[in-house]
């Protein structure tokens, strides 16, 4: 039996949230039912704790920061022998079928402003193939290379679930067996005004948004994805974000280093372009590896340079992680304490007390989000690997300017050119080049193909305009 409405309202009143029923009398019966159902699903106690905690987060200056130990690029002193060992170890893990790919694609993509989930965004420089299709190509290539089924877990949210599933279905899972694609829907969490009060998006609906990429741990556990991994003998999750078309989905070097280190959660980093670049920094925080958000690092540490003039906190996190499934289970069970909600002030469309829709031009409340990287300090060990930005990171965040579709397409084109050049094939400057990543996903595939010119079905060239 559902809770009687009077009880529900009393509970909301006790938390100072009874205004959400302000329009109750005017609601149609089905809208009342929907509101009562939504309200009953909200854990007000947890929400209050989350709100209070967001106001008490430790000030950055109070934490002891030190640079994290990083396995650097060979050109910066990286240990070649260790890399070779890691590479071999990673290849074994992959060919034993112990690794799953996991993409988080539940974000609302507000900055990009695309009408649909970001994974559907057409990113191919010549083909307009979507981000999801590009990733599926890479997975098809990986399945062939390691000769195993590689499960793909795709995290969606209320905002992206239905269109994502139907996109996959319409495209026949991009040539992947449907039984190896597993959708994981993350939860939502209510947004709050600056006083911690719930907001209404309509007279019968409370504003909620996806609970952040840190919602991934609970989503993996609650959906049965972790159990599915266990059944398949998967013990390592290769995590990436849907909006980074350069992300290598399954990097043997990184996965192998993660395993050699006995790591529970690992991270890839690139050199920050400049101290102000808006990426989190991987560092030791009070003696534990973690990510310090760019908004949470103080100026002294942000700008600190060593005797050679290099940034001390240069290790920018690019949201590529290796995660042990057993660790994911532990974090999911303890999410409440390990993954605090972070509040970010946002413009949240909501109705006022008279029922009028407000489209605020300045932030009017907080969206609450959990961050995946907040789990890092709970890991018994972590490997941190430096990689080349040009090879692994070109996110699609904004409609224009930096980190936009234009910069990501250029990065894809540049990477394809570099791979082809390493195989002795020069691509003229007046064309765009795009590779079918199911066939060519790196220099090793080109070497194996032994091409003498650019005419191969996996290499697509299209004249540049203008
Ligand atoms: P961002 O933090 O860049 O957010 O997400 P976003 O939703 O893509 O874009 P904005 O901030 O609204 O403009 C980084 C990655 O985390 C995923 C996103 O889908 C993206 O892959 N994400 C984010 C989730 O899966 N769930 C969330 O609740 C938030």
Coordinates of C-alpha atoms and ligand atoms in Angstrom, one line a residue:
X1 CA 0.0 0.0 0.0
X2 CA 1.2 3.4 -0.8
X3 CA 1.6 5.9 2.1
X4 CA -1.5 7.9 2.8
X5 CA -1.1 11.4 1.5
X6 CA -1.6 13.0 4.9
X7 CA 1.3 11.1 6.3
X8 CA 3.5 12.0 3.3
X9 CA 2.6 15.7 3.7
X10 CA 3.3 15.6 7.4
X11 CA 6.8 14.2 6.7
X12 CA 7.5 16.8 4.1
X13 CA 6.3 19.5 6.5
X14 CA 8.6 18.2 9.2
X15 CA 11.5 18.8 6.8
X16 CA 10.2 22.3 5.8
X17 CA 9.3 20.9 2.3
X18 CA 5.5 21.0 2.4
X19 CA 5.4 23.7 -0.3
X20 CA 5.8 20.9 -2.9
X21 CA 2.1 20.2 -2.3
X22 CA 1.1 23.8 -2.7
X23 CA -0.9 23.1 -5.9
X24 CA -2.3 19.8 -4.6
X25 CA -6.0 20.9 -4.6
X26 CA -5.8 22.0 -8.3
X27 CA -4.1 18.8 -9.5
X28 CA -5.9 16.2 -11.6
X29 CA -6.1 12.8 -9.9
X30 CA -3.4 11.2 -12.0
X31 CA -1.1 14.2 -11.4
X32 CA -1.7 13.8 -7.6
X33 CA -0.8 10.2 -7.9
X34 CA 2.4 10.9 -9.8
X35 CA 3.4 13.6 -7.3
X36 CA 2.7 11.4 -4.3
X37 CA 4.7 8.7 -5.9
X38 CA 7.7 10.9 -6.7
X39 CA 7.5 12.5 -3.2
X40 CA 7.5 9.1 -1.5
X41 CA 10.6 8.1 -3.4
X42 CA 12.6 11.0 -2.0
X43 CA 14.8 10.3 1.0
X44 CA 14.4 13.7 2.8
X45 CA 16.8 12.8 5.6
X46 CA 19.5 11.9 3.1
X47 CA 18.8 15.0 1.2
X48 CA 19.1 17.2 4.3
X49 CA 22.4 15.5 5.1
X50 CA 23.6 16.1 1.6
X51 CA 22.6 19.8 1.8
X52 CA 24.3 20.3 5.1
X53 CA 27.4 18.5 4.0
X54 CA 27.7 20.6 0.9
X55 CA 28.0 23.6 3.2
X56 CA 30.6 21.9 5.4
X57 CA 33.0 20.5 2.7
X58 CA 36.5 20.9 4.0
X59 CA 38.0 24.1 2.7
X60 CA 40.8 23.3 0.2
X61 CA 43.4 25.1 2.3
X62 CA 42.9 22.7 5.2
X63 CA 44.0 19.6 3.2
X64 CA 47.6 18.6 2.9
X65 CA 48.4 18.4 -0.8
X66 CA 51.4 16.6 -2.4
X67 CA 52.0 15.6 -6.0
X68 CA 50.9 12.1 -6.8
X69 CA 53.4 9.5 -7.9
X70 CA 52.8 9.2 -11.7
X71 CA 54.2 6.7 -14.2
X72 CA 55.4 9.3 -16.8
X73 CA 55.7 9.1 -20.5
X74 CA 58.9 7.4 -21.7
X75 CA 60.1 10.8 -23.0
X76 CA 59.8 12.1 -19.5
X77 CA 61.6 9.3 -17.8
X78 CA 59.0 6.6 -17.8
X79 CA 60.3 3.1 -17.1
X80 CA 60.3 1.2 -20.4
X81 CA 60.7 -2.2 -18.8
X82 CA 57.7 -1.7 -16.5
X83 CA 55.7 -0.5 -19.5
X84 CA 56.5 -3.6 -21.4
X85 CA 55.5 -5.8 -18.5
X86 CA 52.3 -3.8 -18.0
X87 CA 51.5 -4.1 -21.7
X88 CA 51.9 -7.8 -21.6
X89 CA 49.9 -8.1 -18.4
X90 CA 47.1 -6.0 -19.9
X91 CA 47.0 -8.1 -23.1
X92 CA 46.6 -11.2 -21.0
X93 CA 43.8 -9.7 -18.9
X94 CA 42.0 -8.7 -22.1
X95 CA 42.4 -12.0 -23.9
X96 CA 41.2 -13.9 -20.8
X97 CA 38.0 -11.8 -21.0
X98 CA 38.5 -10.2 -17.6
X99 CA 37.8 -6.6 -18.7
X100 CA 34.5 -4.8 -19.4
X101 CA 34.1 -1.4 -21.1
X102 CA 31.9 1.0 -19.1
X103 CA 30.7 4.4 -20.5
X104 CA 28.9 7.0 -18.5
X105 CA 26.3 8.7 -20.7
X106 CA 23.7 9.9 -18.3
X107 CA 24.7 13.6 -18.3
X108 CA 22.4 16.3 -19.5
X109 CA 24.9 17.9 -21.8
X110 CA 23.6 21.4 -21.0
X111 CA 26.7 23.2 -22.3
X112 CA 26.6 21.5 -25.7
X113 CA 23.0 22.2 -26.1
X114 CA 22.4 19.2 -28.4
X115 CA 18.8 18.0 -28.8
X116 CA 19.3 14.5 -27.4
X117 CA 21.8 12.4 -25.4
X118 CA 25.4 13.3 -26.2
X119 CA 26.2 9.8 -27.3
X120 CA 24.0 10.4 -30.4
X121 CA 26.1 13.5 -31.4
X122 CA 27.5 13.2 -34.9
X123 CA 31.2 13.4 -34.4
X124 CA 32.8 11.6 -37.4
X125 CA 34.8 14.2 -39.4
X126 CA 33.7 12.8 -42.7
X127 CA 30.8 10.4 -41.9
X128 CA 29.0 12.1 -39.1
X129 CA 28.9 8.8 -37.3
X130 CA 27.8 9.3 -33.7
X131 CA 30.0 9.1 -30.6
X132 CA 28.3 5.7 -29.7
X133 CA 29.0 4.3 -33.2
X134 CA 32.6 5.3 -33.0
X135 CA 33.0 3.6 -29.6
X136 CA 31.2 0.5 -30.9
X137 CA 33.7 0.4 -33.8
X138 CA 36.5 0.4 -31.3
X139 CA 34.9 -2.4 -29.4
X140 CA 34.4 -4.5 -32.5
X141 CA 38.1 -4.1 -33.2
X142 CA 38.9 -5.1 -29.7
X143 CA 36.8 -8.2 -29.8
X144 CA 38.6 -9.3 -32.9
X145 CA 42.1 -8.4 -31.5
X146 CA 41.7 -10.3 -28.3
X147 CA 39.2 -12.8 -29.6
X148 CA 36.8 -12.6 -26.7
X149 CA 33.3 -11.1 -26.1
X150 CA 33.8 -7.8 -24.4
X151 CA 30.7 -6.6 -22.5
X152 CA 29.8 -3.0 -22.8
X153 CA 27.9 -1.3 -19.9
X154 CA 26.3 1.9 -20.9
X155 CA 25.1 4.2 -18.1
X156 CA 22.1 6.3 -18.9
X157 CA 19.8 8.4 -16.8
X158 CA 16.1 9.5 -16.8
X159 CA 17.3 12.2 -19.2
X160 CA 19.0 9.9 -21.7
X161 CA 17.7 6.3 -21.2
X162 CA 14.9 5.9 -23.7
X163 CA 16.5 7.7 -26.6
X164 CA 19.8 5.9 -26.0
X165 CA 18.2 2.5 -26.0
X166 CA 16.2 3.2 -29.1
X167 CA 19.3 4.5 -30.9
X168 CA 21.1 1.3 -30.1
X169 CA 18.1 -0.8 -31.2
X170 CA 17.6 1.2 -34.5
X171 CA 21.3 0.8 -35.3
X172 CA 21.3 -2.9 -34.5
X173 CA 23.8 -2.3 -31.6
X174 CA 26.2 -1.1 -34.3
X175 CA 27.1 -4.7 -35.1
X176 CA 27.7 -5.8 -31.6
X177 CA 25.8 -8.8 -30.1
X178 CA 22.9 -7.3 -28.1
X179 CA 23.6 -9.7 -25.2
X180 CA 26.9 -8.0 -24.7
X181 CA 25.4 -4.5 -24.4
X182 CA 24.0 -3.8 -20.9
X183 CA 22.2 -0.5 -20.1
X184 CA 22.5 0.7 -16.5
X185 CA 20.2 3.5 -15.5
X186 CA 21.5 5.8 -12.8
X187 CA 19.3 7.5 -10.2
X188 CA 18.1 11.1 -10.0
X189 CA 18.3 13.4 -7.1
X190 CA 16.2 16.5 -6.4
X191 CA 17.7 20.0 -7.0
X192 CA 17.4 22.5 -4.2
X193 CA 17.2 26.3 -4.0
X194 CA 19.9 28.1 -2.0
X195 CA 17.9 27.6 1.2
X196 CA 17.8 23.8 0.7
X197 CA 14.1 23.8 -0.4
X198 CA 12.9 21.5 -3.2
X199 CA 11.9 23.1 -6.5
X200 CA 8.9 22.4 -8.7
X201 CA 9.2 22.1 -12.4
X202 CA 5.4 22.0 -12.7
X203 CA 2.6 22.1 -10.2
X204 CA 2.8 18.3 -9.9
X205 CA 6.5 17.5 -10.4
X206 CA 9.6 18.1 -8.2
X207 CA 12.8 19.1 -10.1
X208 CA 15.3 16.2 -10.2
X209 CA 18.5 15.6 -12.2
X210 CA 20.9 12.7 -12.7
X211 CA 23.0 12.1 -9.5
X212 CA 26.4 12.6 -11.2
X213 CA 28.9 10.2 -12.7
X214 CA 29.6 9.1 -9.1
X215 CA 26.1 7.6 -9.3
X216 CA 27.8 4.9 -11.4
X217 CA 28.7 2.7 -8.5
X218 CA 25.2 2.3 -7.1
X219 CA 23.8 2.1 -10.7
X220 CA 26.2 -0.8 -11.5
X221 CA 25.3 -2.6 -8.3
X222 CA 21.5 -2.0 -8.3
X223 CA 21.0 -2.9 -12.0
X224 CA 22.7 -6.2 -11.7
X225 CA 25.6 -5.2 -13.9
X226 CA 28.2 -6.1 -11.2
X227 CA 26.6 -9.5 -10.8
X228 CA 26.6 -9.9 -14.6
X229 CA 30.3 -9.1 -14.6
X230 CA 31.0 -11.6 -11.9
X231 CA 29.1 -14.2 -14.0
X232 CA 31.3 -13.4 -17.0
X233 CA 34.5 -13.6 -15.1
X234 CA 35.1 -9.8 -15.5
X235 CA 37.2 -8.4 -12.6
X236 CA 38.3 -5.1 -14.2
X237 CA 36.2 -2.2 -15.4
X238 CA 37.6 0.2 -18.0
X239 CA 35.7 3.4 -17.4
X240 CA 35.4 6.4 -19.8
X241 CA 33.1 9.3 -20.6
X242 CA 30.8 9.3 -23.6
X243 CA 31.9 12.7 -24.8
X244 CA 35.6 11.9 -25.3
X245 CA 35.9 10.5 -28.8
X246 CA 39.7 9.9 -28.4
X247 CA 39.2 7.7 -25.3
X248 CA 40.9 4.4 -25.9
X249 CA 38.3 2.0 -24.5
X250 CA 40.6 -0.8 -23.5
X251 CA 44.3 0.2 -23.2
X252 CA 46.4 -2.8 -22.4
X253 CA 49.2 -0.7 -21.0
X254 CA 47.0 1.1 -18.5
X255 CA 45.0 -2.0 -17.5
X256 CA 48.2 -3.9 -17.1
X257 CA 49.8 -1.2 -15.0
X258 CA 46.6 -1.2 -12.8
X259 CA 47.0 -4.9 -12.3
X260 CA 50.8 -4.8 -11.7
X261 CA 50.2 -2.1 -9.1
X262 CA 47.6 -4.3 -7.3
X263 CA 45.3 -1.2 -7.8
X264 CA 41.7 -1.0 -7.0
X265 CA 41.1 2.2 -8.9
X266 CA 43.5 3.9 -11.3
X267 CA 43.6 7.1 -13.3
X268 CA 45.1 8.5 -16.5
X269 CA 46.5 12.0 -16.5
X270 CA 47.8 14.6 -19.0
X271 CA 49.9 17.7 -18.5
X272 CA 47.7 20.6 -17.8
X273 CA 47.9 23.2 -20.6
X274 CA 48.2 26.0 -18.1
X275 CA 47.5 26.4 -14.4
X276 CA 44.0 27.7 -15.1
X277 CA 42.8 24.9 -17.3
X278 CA 39.5 23.6 -16.0
X279 CA 40.4 20.0 -15.2
X280 CA 40.8 18.3 -11.8
X281 CA 44.3 17.5 -10.7
X282 CA 45.3 14.0 -9.5
X283 CA 47.3 14.5 -6.3
X284 CA 47.9 13.1 -2.8
X285 CA 45.3 14.6 -0.5
X286 CA 46.1 14.0 3.1
X287 CA 48.3 11.1 2.0
X288 CA 45.8 9.4 -0.3
X289 CA 45.5 9.6 -4.1
X290 CA 42.5 11.7 -5.2
X291 CA 41.3 14.3 -7.6
X292 CA 41.2 17.9 -6.6
X293 CA 38.6 19.8 -8.6
X294 CA 39.8 22.9 -10.4
X295 CA 37.4 24.9 -8.4
X296 CA 38.8 23.5 -5.1
X297 CA 42.6 24.0 -5.6
X298 CA 44.0 27.2 -4.0
X299 CA 46.0 29.6 -6.0
X300 CA 49.3 28.8 -4.3
X301 CA 49.2 25.1 -5.3
X302 CA 47.6 25.9 -8.6
X303 CA 50.5 28.0 -9.8
X304 CA 53.4 26.3 -7.9
X305 CA 56.4 25.5 -10.2
X306 CA 59.5 23.4 -9.6
X307 CA 63.1 24.5 -10.2
X308 CA 62.7 23.7 -13.9
X309 CA 59.7 26.0 -14.1
X310 CA 57.3 23.0 -14.6
X311 CA 53.9 23.0 -12.8
X312 CA 54.1 20.9 -9.6
X313 CA 50.4 20.0 -9.9
X314 CA 50.5 19.3 -13.6
X315 CA 48.6 15.9 -13.6
X316 CA 45.2 16.8 -15.1
X317 CA 42.6 14.0 -14.7
X318 CA 41.0 13.0 -18.0
X319 CA 38.3 10.8 -16.5
X320 CA 39.8 7.5 -17.8
X321 CA 39.9 5.0 -15.0
X322 CA 40.5 1.3 -14.3
X323 CA 38.3 0.0 -11.5
X324 CA 38.3 -3.4 -9.8
X325 CA 34.8 -4.8 -9.8
X326 CA 35.2 -5.9 -6.1
X327 CA 36.1 -2.3 -5.3
X328 CA 33.0 -1.0 -7.2
X329 CA 30.9 -3.3 -5.0
X330 CA 32.5 -1.9 -1.9
X331 CA 32.0 1.7 -2.9
X332 CA 28.4 1.1 -3.9
X333 CA 27.7 -0.4 -0.5
X334 CA 29.3 2.6 1.2
X335 CA 28.3 5.3 -1.3
X336 CA 26.6 7.5 1.3
X337 CA 29.8 8.1 3.2
X338 CA 32.4 7.8 0.4
X339 CA 30.7 9.9 -2.2
X340 CA 29.4 13.2 -0.8
X341 CA 27.1 15.2 -2.9
X342 CA 28.7 18.3 -4.5
X343 CA 26.4 21.2 -5.1
X344 CA 26.9 23.4 -8.1
X345 CA 24.9 26.6 -8.5
X346 CA 22.9 26.3 -11.7
X347 CA 20.1 28.0 -13.6
X348 CA 17.2 25.7 -12.9
X349 CA 13.9 26.2 -14.6
X350 CA 11.3 26.1 -11.9
X351 CA 7.9 27.5 -11.1
X352 CA 7.3 30.2 -8.5
X353 CA 4.7 30.2 -5.7
X354 CA 2.0 31.4 -8.1
X355 CA 2.8 28.6 -10.6
X356 CA 4.5 30.9 -13.1
X357 CA 7.5 29.3 -14.9
X358 CA 10.8 31.1 -14.2
X359 CA 13.7 30.8 -16.7
X360 CA 16.4 32.2 -14.5
X361 CA 19.2 34.2 -16.1
X362 CA 21.4 33.7 -13.0
X363 CA 21.8 30.6 -10.9
X364 CA 18.8 30.1 -8.6
X365 CA 19.7 26.8 -6.9
X366 CA 21.9 23.8 -6.6
X367 CA 22.1 20.7 -8.6
X368 CA 23.6 17.8 -6.5
X369 CA 26.1 15.4 -8.0
X370 CA 28.3 12.6 -6.9
X371 CA 31.7 12.5 -8.5
X372 CA 33.2 9.2 -9.6
X373 CA 36.7 10.2 -8.7
X374 CA 35.7 10.8 -5.0
X375 CA 36.1 7.0 -4.7
X376 CA 39.8 7.1 -5.4
X377 CA 41.0 7.8 -1.9
X378 CA 39.2 4.6 -0.7
X379 CA 41.3 2.5 -3.0
X380 CA 43.9 0.4 -1.3
X381 CA 46.3 1.2 -4.2
X382 CA 46.1 3.2 -7.4
X383 CA 48.2 3.5 -10.6
X384 CA 48.5 6.9 -12.2
X385 CA 49.6 6.9 -15.8
X386 CA 50.6 9.9 -17.9
X387 CA 49.4 9.8 -21.5
X388 CA 49.6 12.2 -24.5
X389 CA 46.7 14.5 -24.6
X390 CA 46.6 14.5 -28.4
X391 CA 46.1 10.7 -28.3
X392 CA 43.5 10.3 -25.6
X393 CA 41.6 13.4 -24.7
X394 CA 39.4 15.7 -26.8
X395 CA 36.1 16.2 -25.0
X396 CA 32.9 17.6 -26.5
X397 CA 31.7 19.9 -23.8
X398 CA 30.8 23.2 -25.4
X399 CA 28.9 24.1 -28.6
X400 CA 31.8 26.3 -29.8
X401 CA 35.4 27.3 -28.8
X402 CA 37.6 25.0 -26.7
X403 CA 36.4 21.4 -26.1
X404 CA 33.7 21.6 -28.8
X405 CA 32.7 19.4 -31.7
X406 CA 35.1 21.3 -34.0
X407 CA 38.1 20.7 -31.7
X408 CA 37.2 17.1 -31.2
X409 CA 36.8 16.4 -35.0
X410 CA 40.2 18.1 -35.6
X411 CA 41.8 15.9 -32.9
X412 CA 40.3 12.8 -34.5
X413 CA 41.6 13.8 -37.9
X414 CA 45.0 14.7 -36.5
X415 CA 45.3 11.3 -34.7
X416 CA 44.4 9.4 -37.9
X417 CA 47.0 11.4 -39.8
X418 CA 49.7 10.6 -37.2
X419 CA 48.9 6.9 -37.2
X420 CA 49.0 6.8 -41.0
X421 CA 52.2 8.9 -41.2
X422 CA 53.9 6.4 -38.8
X423 CA 53.0 3.7 -41.4
X424 CA 54.5 5.9 -44.1
X425 CA 51.3 7.2 -45.5
X426 CA 50.9 11.0 -45.8
X427 CA 47.4 12.4 -46.0
X428 CA 47.1 15.6 -48.0
X429 CA 46.1 18.7 -46.0
X430 CA 43.1 19.5 -48.2
X431 CA 41.1 16.5 -47.1
X432 CA 39.5 15.2 -43.9
X433 CA 40.5 11.8 -42.9
X434 CA 38.5 9.3 -40.8
X435 CA 39.2 5.7 -39.9
X436 CA 36.9 2.8 -39.4
X437 CA 38.1 2.0 -35.9
X438 CA 36.8 -1.5 -36.1
X439 CA 39.6 -2.1 -38.5
X440 CA 42.2 0.5 -37.7
X441 CA 42.5 1.6 -34.1
X442 CA 46.2 2.4 -33.8
X443 CA 49.5 2.1 -35.5
X444 CA 49.6 -1.7 -34.8
X445 CA 46.6 -2.3 -37.0
X446 CA 48.1 -0.3 -39.8
X447 CA 51.4 -2.3 -39.5
X448 CA 49.4 -5.5 -39.7
X449 CA 47.5 -4.4 -42.8
X450 CA 50.8 -3.4 -44.5
X451 CA 49.2 -0.8 -46.7
X452 CA 51.1 1.0 -49.4
X453 CA 48.6 3.7 -50.2
X454 CA 45.5 5.3 -48.8
X455 CA 43.0 3.3 -50.8
X456 CA 41.5 1.0 -48.2
X457 CA 37.8 0.8 -47.2
X458 CA 38.7 1.6 -43.6
X459 CA 40.3 5.0 -44.6
X460 CA 37.8 7.6 -45.6
X461 CA 38.9 10.9 -47.2
X462 CA 36.6 13.8 -47.9
X463 CA 37.7 17.2 -49.4
X464 CA 37.8 20.0 -46.9
X465 CA 35.5 22.9 -47.8
X466 CA 37.0 26.3 -48.3
Ligands
LIG1 P1 29.9 16.4 -17.5 O1 30.2 16.7 -16.1 O2 30.8 17.0 -18.5 O3 28.4 16.8 -17.8 O4 29.9 14.9 -17.7 P2 27.5 16.7 -19.1 O5 26.1 16.3 -18.7 O6 28.1 15.9 -20.2 O7 27.5 18.2 -19.6 P3 27.0 19.6 -18.9 O8 27.9 19.8 -17.7 O9 25.6 19.5 -18.6 O10 27.3 20.6 -20.0 C1 31.0 14.1 -17.9 C2 30.6 12.7 -18.2 O11 29.8 12.2 -17.2 C3 28.5 11.7 -17.6 C4 28.3 12.5 -18.9 O12 27.3 11.8 -19.7 C5 29.7 12.6 -19.5 O13 30.0 11.4 -20.1 N1 27.6 12.0 -16.5 C6 27.5 13.2 -15.9 C7 26.7 11.0 -16.2 O14 26.7 9.9 -16.8 N2 25.8 11.2 -15.3 C8 25.7 12.4 -14.6 O15 24.8 12.6 -13.7 C9 26.6 13.4 -15.0

